[in-house]
């Protein structure tokens, strides 16, 4: 099937489902709808208007709705509205049926009183599991883990472990890794389902499990969790407290979402925009709201640049030609700074740059600045000399480019490293911010040199 | 264990292993080393110098070395050197033992003659599997899939399927999803190991398998593959040809690498640098080489800006104060363009923006430009008026900001969309490129307006 045919097909199915909803054809609707993948169900749900959503809630059980709701991605503030559309008992049951980690994600978007009221009317066991997860800080391992894992004992046979797995499979987040705990719930080992099914049924778990189990602390940064799962190709990672008690597991699908979120976050900040995603259906006002804060900050930084140039008004009045190279020098400074920034931010994010590697990186960046600055400086000198027939002017612009590129490269690398040391997310030293700072520096260098050597200019 | 303690521990182990290598203590080395996770083995290998690598090759079998080599990440040109250090037969055996997709990744970095010679001396079956994958284009589903999957028939029982799984488990990339094919190898269904182990052993596969199986074409872009696996939370995805024959599978760990690669790629391009990663151990010359091409291009674009301002030299000579707002206007234009660019590039990458949504996005961006331009324009007018006491100058700068922001926002959105239409990766319209183009446009608007209304300026 070609892609456009597939899209046609989907559109047809969607229209058919909407008709069945409108005509209240419960059985026909359920037969078609429940046959779809939960992700597609979620996509369908997101497209519905309020009336059709009400019709849908009538036709589905809280459990069926839970599968859909796990897939729904709407702006954070909309979760509250969606839940209040449902009967409170229906909503509470749905939350109880969702994967604990997904339910917690939804609850985190609600008012405290609302959370409390749902937890009160909810099935007690589910409420307890959710409460346990609710208090972990955002962006930590605890906030993305689930407590629906299967734990077994070391002193049981493979056969009895398989029985547990078969029994627990429907409720567990994954059964492909099973974690082994001792009597005090300390994590002592791990065994994959792959190893379980090839092992002899009478073997003891302690003989086939791996004791080299990589675990993360519940307070670990989610970015570090993603790094470990990527490097070690795990499908699930156990989460422990400081005494090595097994608290939960993180599955690979959650880590993929984290990676996506972090990549989009770094990207947004490099572009100077508060959130680059959820474009679809966003109004121009919504888009402007995300961009204006940055633009206003930059406006005032730009005013500082303007007032800085204003101080050199005498120089400018005498040699107006100087003005034509302002964008060139400022642009080069901004770009080289952004390059150095990007390398440093990615290096920190991927864990390539550790504390001990920072000085090395700065030295490397300084030398890189000398090389790029030297090359560009010579090129500029020659071009300006040939073009304007004034070697002194050429040298002035060239030397400014040389000095600017070294300083800008160092600034671009230093600021994120310094922020990381202060435990601030280095990505907030966003692209436009670095660009504008380097703009300022470049003008100071350029006009400083020009004023000093003005006597020599034609 | 705290993180620094863990690092201490790792360092100690590494030193111990190096000593064992140096003293040729085969048994002690193997016992310690083979107990490590392959990723850690790979990290250890990357740190070794040539002599120690030779010692290592002596101590390990091709199969053991294959596990390590699958994890090794070195600059592309180094794979050739590493392989030529090994005895050719050892290297060929190692390649044969590697996962087919990983072996193909390595072979893709070598000269054609070298590839041919390894394939000739290699085990024939492995060579055939590798040859099959070698001809798929980079960045397609075919290039990241593996042929080591398990396929079963619909008309067999769960019991017999489990027997196949147990037998094939050691060689297969994953056993958690099993794909069902008919006599002609057409893909007809899928069943997870989870469903297999809870099913009754005498049930027929056709009764428990899911027929709604999502597959990708072998020519599909790897970014689209990653998007599907992320949205549907799959652990493995089947790859088919145009007649729906099952050719291979893609596993989630490969998709994580793709996501990482693509995110880093988009990020690099936004920063105007050819590859933001592999910072560690990179020389300043290496770093400069990756940045200079962009800087040189920007230098010449900057010269165009300079010559454009040069055309307004008369205006500048008469009203030198105009020069002080050049960086402000250019900076705002560059930033707003980068914001719009980032939104468009991400929207295309995540599949949020389809062909039909492009016009809508452009209209949205134009309106966003009107809002941000209007707000910033009014702010600038007032600030400049208060500061310079010249309302006309204020209005001139403010109107320039207003007009520039609209045009720059549209340019930032339009260029990536246009490139996408031309089937060029939209991310090549990198941040610095858009910034510089918008610099040019902003100056044209600013000086154009200034020259026209110069008579009114103080």
Short mmCIF file of C-alpha atoms in Angstrom, two decimals, chain A residues 92-419:
data_model
loop_
_atom_site.label_atom_id
_atom_site.label_comp_id
_atom_site.label_asym_id
_atom_site.label_seq_id
_atom_site.Cartn_x
_atom_site.Cartn_y
_atom_site.Cartn_z
CA UNK A 92 -11.41 7.78 38.68
CA UNK A 93 -11.86 4.23 37.38
CA UNK A 94 -10.12 5.14 34.17
CA UNK A 95 -7.16 6.62 36.06
CA UNK A 96 -6.98 3.49 38.20
CA UNK A 97 -6.87 1.30 35.09
CA UNK A 98 -4.10 3.31 33.41
CA UNK A 99 -0.43 2.40 33.79
CA UNK A 100 0.57 3.99 37.07
CA UNK A 101 3.24 6.15 35.49
CA UNK A 102 0.85 7.46 32.84
CA UNK A 103 -1.88 8.13 35.43
CA UNK A 104 0.64 10.10 37.49
CA UNK A 105 1.60 12.15 34.42
CA UNK A 106 -2.06 13.12 33.99
CA UNK A 107 -2.64 13.83 37.68
CA UNK A 108 0.43 16.06 37.77
CA UNK A 109 -1.42 18.46 35.46
CA UNK A 110 -4.44 18.84 37.77
CA UNK A 111 -5.19 21.02 40.80
CA UNK A 112 -4.30 19.47 44.14
CA UNK A 113 -7.94 19.31 45.25
CA UNK A 114 -8.95 17.51 42.09
CA UNK A 115 -6.18 14.96 42.54
CA UNK A 116 -7.28 14.37 46.10
CA UNK A 117 -10.91 13.85 45.11
CA UNK A 118 -10.07 11.34 42.37
CA UNK A 119 -7.78 9.44 44.73
CA UNK A 120 -10.53 9.28 47.36
CA UNK A 121 -13.15 7.69 45.12
CA UNK A 122 -10.66 5.45 43.34
CA UNK A 123 -10.00 1.77 44.00
CA UNK A 124 -7.76 1.80 47.09
CA UNK A 125 -4.92 -0.34 45.77
CA UNK A 126 -4.55 1.79 42.64
CA UNK A 127 -4.72 4.98 44.70
CA UNK A 128 -1.89 3.76 46.93
CA UNK A 129 0.32 2.95 43.94
CA UNK A 130 -0.34 6.36 42.43
CA UNK A 131 0.32 8.20 45.72
CA UNK A 132 3.68 6.48 45.98
CA UNK A 133 4.75 7.87 42.61
CA UNK A 134 3.18 11.30 42.94
CA UNK A 135 5.83 12.67 45.27
CA UNK A 136 8.84 12.07 43.05
CA UNK A 137 10.32 15.15 41.49
CA UNK A 138 9.83 15.79 37.80
CA UNK A 139 12.63 14.74 35.46
CA UNK A 140 13.93 12.07 37.86
CA UNK A 141 13.96 8.30 37.45
CA UNK A 142 11.20 8.14 40.08
CA UNK A 143 8.89 10.28 37.99
CA UNK A 144 9.09 8.03 34.92
CA UNK A 145 9.19 4.61 36.58
CA UNK A 146 6.23 2.28 36.99
CA UNK A 147 5.52 0.08 39.97
CA UNK A 148 3.81 -2.57 37.86
CA UNK A 149 6.79 -4.90 37.59
CA UNK A 150 7.23 -8.57 38.37
CA UNK A 151 9.72 -9.55 41.07
CA UNK A 152 10.66 -13.13 41.89
CA UNK A 153 12.83 -14.87 44.50
CA UNK A 154 16.22 -16.44 43.84
CA UNK A 155 15.33 -19.68 45.59
CA UNK A 156 12.54 -20.75 43.30
CA UNK A 157 12.59 -22.83 40.15
CA UNK A 158 12.29 -21.61 36.59
CA UNK A 159 8.97 -23.44 36.40
CA UNK A 160 7.46 -21.55 39.31
CA UNK A 161 8.86 -18.27 37.99
CA UNK A 162 7.17 -18.92 34.65
CA UNK A 163 3.91 -19.56 36.48
CA UNK A 164 4.19 -16.19 38.20
CA UNK A 165 4.96 -14.54 34.87
CA UNK A 166 1.93 -16.11 33.17
CA UNK A 167 -0.31 -15.01 36.02
CA UNK A 168 1.06 -11.46 36.27
CA UNK A 169 1.52 -10.84 32.54
CA UNK A 170 -1.76 -8.96 31.95
CA UNK A 171 -1.06 -6.28 34.59
CA UNK A 172 2.68 -5.93 34.25
CA UNK A 173 4.36 -3.22 32.19
CA UNK A 174 6.83 -5.72 30.76
CA UNK A 175 7.53 -9.40 31.32
CA UNK A 176 10.67 -9.54 29.23
CA UNK A 177 12.90 -8.72 32.17
CA UNK A 178 12.13 -10.13 35.59
CA UNK A 179 13.96 -8.78 38.62
CA UNK A 180 15.05 -10.97 41.51
CA UNK A 181 14.79 -9.71 45.09
CA UNK A 182 15.69 -11.16 48.50
CA UNK A 183 13.43 -11.34 51.57
CA UNK A 184 14.02 -7.64 52.34
CA UNK A 185 13.14 -6.62 48.77
CA UNK A 186 16.77 -5.81 47.93
CA UNK A 187 17.51 -6.14 44.24
CA UNK A 188 19.86 -9.10 43.79
CA UNK A 189 19.58 -10.14 40.17
CA UNK A 190 17.84 -10.05 36.82
CA UNK A 191 16.76 -12.65 34.29
CA UNK A 192 15.36 -12.13 30.83
CA UNK A 193 12.40 -14.07 29.52
CA UNK A 194 14.70 -15.21 26.76
CA UNK A 195 16.94 -16.94 29.31
CA UNK A 196 13.94 -18.25 31.23
CA UNK A 197 12.34 -20.03 28.29
CA UNK A 198 15.55 -21.74 27.21
CA UNK A 199 16.46 -22.79 30.77
CA UNK A 200 15.56 -26.18 32.16
CA UNK A 201 12.33 -25.93 34.16
CA UNK A 202 13.81 -27.44 37.32
CA UNK A 203 16.82 -25.10 37.49
CA UNK A 204 16.89 -22.65 40.39
CA UNK A 205 16.61 -18.96 39.49
CA UNK A 206 19.80 -18.26 41.46
CA UNK A 207 21.71 -20.47 39.00
CA UNK A 208 20.51 -18.77 35.83
CA UNK A 209 20.01 -15.15 36.88
CA UNK A 210 22.62 -12.49 36.26
CA UNK A 211 23.91 -10.81 39.39
CA UNK A 212 25.52 -7.97 37.49
CA UNK A 213 22.39 -5.91 37.37
CA UNK A 214 22.62 -2.25 36.41
CA UNK A 215 20.16 -0.15 38.43
CA UNK A 216 19.54 3.56 38.80
CA UNK A 217 18.74 5.53 41.92
CA UNK A 218 15.23 6.91 42.21
CA UNK A 219 16.63 10.47 42.24
CA UNK A 220 18.74 10.00 39.11
CA UNK A 221 18.20 12.51 36.30
CA UNK A 222 15.98 11.10 33.54
CA UNK A 223 18.54 12.12 30.93
CA UNK A 224 21.14 9.90 32.59
CA UNK A 225 18.59 7.05 32.65
CA UNK A 226 18.09 7.46 28.92
CA UNK A 227 21.85 7.44 28.36
CA UNK A 228 22.27 4.16 30.26
CA UNK A 229 19.42 2.43 28.43
CA UNK A 230 20.76 3.59 25.10
CA UNK A 231 24.34 2.51 25.80
CA UNK A 232 23.45 -0.88 27.28
CA UNK A 233 20.49 -1.62 24.98
CA UNK A 234 18.22 -2.48 27.90
CA UNK A 235 14.48 -2.94 27.49
CA UNK A 236 13.85 -2.22 31.17
CA UNK A 237 15.94 -0.75 33.97
CA UNK A 238 15.30 -1.28 37.70
CA UNK A 239 15.01 1.72 40.02
CA UNK A 240 16.26 1.39 43.61
CA UNK A 241 16.44 3.55 46.70
CA UNK A 242 19.63 4.27 48.61
CA UNK A 243 19.49 0.89 50.33
CA UNK A 244 19.11 -0.98 47.04
CA UNK A 245 15.44 -1.80 47.60
CA UNK A 246 13.68 -2.36 44.29
CA UNK A 247 11.07 0.41 43.85
CA UNK A 248 10.06 0.21 40.23
CA UNK A 249 11.17 -0.22 36.65
CA UNK A 250 11.58 2.07 33.68
CA UNK A 251 10.69 0.62 30.30
CA UNK A 252 12.23 1.50 26.97
CA UNK A 253 9.10 3.18 25.60
CA UNK A 254 9.19 5.74 28.41
CA UNK A 255 12.85 6.36 27.74
CA UNK A 256 12.12 7.02 24.08
CA UNK A 257 9.67 9.70 25.15
CA UNK A 258 12.30 11.19 27.46
CA UNK A 259 14.87 11.27 24.67
CA UNK A 260 12.39 12.97 22.40
CA UNK A 261 11.49 15.51 25.06
CA UNK A 262 15.12 16.30 25.90
CA UNK A 263 16.14 16.60 22.25
CA UNK A 264 13.24 18.91 21.54
CA UNK A 265 14.08 20.90 24.65
CA UNK A 266 17.73 21.44 23.71
CA UNK A 267 16.68 22.27 20.18
CA UNK A 268 14.08 24.79 21.36
CA UNK A 269 16.59 26.56 23.55
CA UNK A 270 19.18 26.76 20.82
CA UNK A 271 16.52 28.47 18.72
CA UNK A 272 15.40 30.74 21.57
CA UNK A 273 11.80 29.58 21.79
CA UNK A 274 10.14 28.14 24.86
CA UNK A 275 8.74 25.03 23.19
CA UNK A 276 9.28 24.14 19.60
CA UNK A 277 6.71 21.33 19.55
CA UNK A 278 2.93 21.17 19.40
CA UNK A 279 2.67 23.31 16.31
CA UNK A 280 -0.55 21.77 15.07
CA UNK A 281 -3.69 23.65 15.90
CA UNK A 282 -1.74 26.31 17.72
CA UNK A 283 -3.04 29.83 17.21
CA UNK A 284 -0.77 32.70 16.14
CA UNK A 285 -1.28 34.16 19.63
CA UNK A 286 -0.12 30.91 21.21
CA UNK A 287 2.93 30.88 18.96
CA UNK A 288 3.70 34.55 19.59
CA UNK A 289 3.41 34.00 23.35
CA UNK A 290 6.16 31.39 23.20
CA UNK A 291 8.50 33.59 21.22
CA UNK A 292 7.92 37.10 22.53
CA UNK A 293 9.68 36.68 25.91
CA UNK A 294 12.90 35.88 24.10
CA UNK A 295 12.45 38.62 21.56
CA UNK A 296 11.81 41.25 24.24
CA UNK A 297 14.92 40.21 26.16
CA UNK A 298 16.91 40.38 22.97
CA UNK A 299 15.41 43.75 22.18
CA UNK A 300 16.86 45.18 25.36
CA UNK A 301 20.19 43.50 24.82
CA UNK A 302 20.08 45.01 21.32
CA UNK A 303 19.47 48.43 22.87
CA UNK A 304 22.62 47.93 24.90
CA UNK A 305 24.51 47.18 21.71
CA UNK A 306 23.05 50.30 20.14
CA UNK A 307 24.04 52.47 23.08
CA UNK A 308 27.51 50.94 22.96
CA UNK A 309 27.88 51.91 19.31
CA UNK A 310 26.45 55.33 20.23
CA UNK A 311 29.50 55.89 22.42
CA UNK A 312 31.62 55.62 19.32
CA UNK A 313 29.52 58.16 17.44
CA UNK A 314 32.53 60.44 16.92
CA UNK A 315 34.46 57.63 15.31
CA UNK A 316 31.45 56.79 13.16
CA UNK A 317 30.90 60.39 12.11
CA UNK A 318 34.47 60.60 10.89
CA UNK A 319 34.65 57.21 9.18
CA UNK A 320 31.13 56.19 8.20
CA UNK A 321 32.48 53.27 6.16
CA UNK A 322 33.18 51.48 9.45
CA UNK A 323 29.44 50.92 9.84
CA UNK A 324 29.16 48.62 6.85
CA UNK A 325 31.19 45.88 8.56
CA UNK A 326 29.18 45.84 11.77
CA UNK A 327 26.81 43.03 10.66
CA UNK A 328 29.68 40.99 9.27
CA UNK A 329 31.71 41.04 12.49
CA UNK A 330 28.68 40.64 14.74
CA UNK A 331 27.34 37.80 12.60
CA UNK A 332 30.62 35.89 12.63
CA UNK A 333 30.86 36.31 16.41
CA UNK A 334 27.31 35.10 16.90
CA UNK A 335 27.76 32.08 14.68
CA UNK A 336 31.04 30.89 16.07
CA UNK A 337 29.65 31.31 19.58
CA UNK A 338 26.62 29.21 18.73
CA UNK A 339 28.83 26.48 17.30
CA UNK A 340 30.92 26.32 20.47
CA UNK A 341 27.76 26.43 22.58
CA UNK A 342 26.19 23.54 20.68
CA UNK A 343 29.28 21.36 21.11
CA UNK A 344 29.42 22.06 24.84
CA UNK A 345 25.69 21.56 25.47
CA UNK A 346 25.60 18.27 23.54
CA UNK A 347 28.79 17.10 25.22
CA UNK A 348 27.25 17.69 28.63
CA UNK A 349 23.92 16.12 27.60
CA UNK A 350 25.49 12.94 26.23
CA UNK A 351 27.83 12.65 29.19
CA UNK A 352 30.91 12.99 26.95
CA UNK A 353 32.14 15.96 28.96
CA UNK A 354 32.78 15.17 32.61
CA UNK A 355 34.02 17.58 35.28
CA UNK A 356 37.67 16.71 34.57
CA UNK A 357 37.26 17.28 30.84
CA UNK A 358 36.08 20.88 31.10
CA UNK A 359 39.46 22.58 31.20
CA UNK A 360 40.59 20.42 28.30
CA UNK A 361 37.55 21.49 26.33
CA UNK A 362 38.19 25.18 27.01
CA UNK A 363 41.81 24.91 25.88
CA UNK A 364 40.65 23.04 22.79
CA UNK A 365 38.04 25.71 22.05
CA UNK A 366 40.57 28.53 22.50
CA UNK A 367 42.88 26.87 20.00
CA UNK A 368 39.95 26.23 17.65
CA UNK A 369 39.13 29.94 17.90
CA UNK A 370 42.72 30.83 17.00
CA UNK A 371 42.56 28.61 13.91
CA UNK A 372 39.12 29.71 12.67
CA UNK A 373 39.81 33.33 13.66
CA UNK A 374 43.18 33.27 11.89
CA UNK A 375 41.74 31.80 8.70
CA UNK A 376 38.74 34.10 8.56
CA UNK A 377 40.79 37.12 9.63
CA UNK A 378 43.26 36.69 6.77
CA UNK A 379 40.43 36.10 4.28
CA UNK A 380 38.61 39.24 5.42
CA UNK A 381 41.74 41.39 5.32
CA UNK A 382 42.42 40.40 1.73
CA UNK A 383 38.84 40.79 0.53
CA UNK A 384 38.39 44.21 2.14
CA UNK A 385 41.79 45.36 0.85
CA UNK A 386 40.97 44.36 -2.72
CA UNK A 387 37.44 45.74 -2.51
CA UNK A 388 38.07 49.05 -0.73
CA UNK A 389 41.71 49.50 -1.74
CA UNK A 390 42.58 50.34 1.86
CA UNK A 391 44.96 47.91 3.54
CA UNK A 392 44.67 49.51 6.96
CA UNK A 393 40.88 49.20 6.87
CA UNK A 394 41.27 45.58 5.74
CA UNK A 395 43.68 44.81 8.54
CA UNK A 396 41.43 46.54 11.06
CA UNK A 397 38.41 44.45 10.08
CA UNK A 398 40.56 41.30 9.79
CA UNK A 399 42.13 41.72 13.22
CA UNK A 400 38.70 42.44 14.70
CA UNK A 401 37.39 39.20 13.19
CA UNK A 402 40.42 37.31 14.52
CA UNK A 403 40.08 38.65 18.07
CA UNK A 404 36.29 38.38 18.04
CA UNK A 405 36.26 34.75 16.93
CA UNK A 406 38.63 33.70 19.71
CA UNK A 407 36.64 35.49 22.40
CA UNK A 408 33.28 34.37 20.98
CA UNK A 409 34.33 30.71 20.76
CA UNK A 410 35.54 30.80 24.34
CA UNK A 411 32.37 32.54 25.54
CA UNK A 412 30.18 30.02 23.73
CA UNK A 413 31.96 27.12 25.43
CA UNK A 414 32.48 28.73 28.82
CA UNK A 415 28.93 29.85 29.59
CA UNK A 416 27.25 26.41 29.36
CA UNK A 417 30.11 24.78 31.28
CA UNK A 418 29.83 27.40 33.99
CA UNK A 419 26.07 26.93 34.19
#
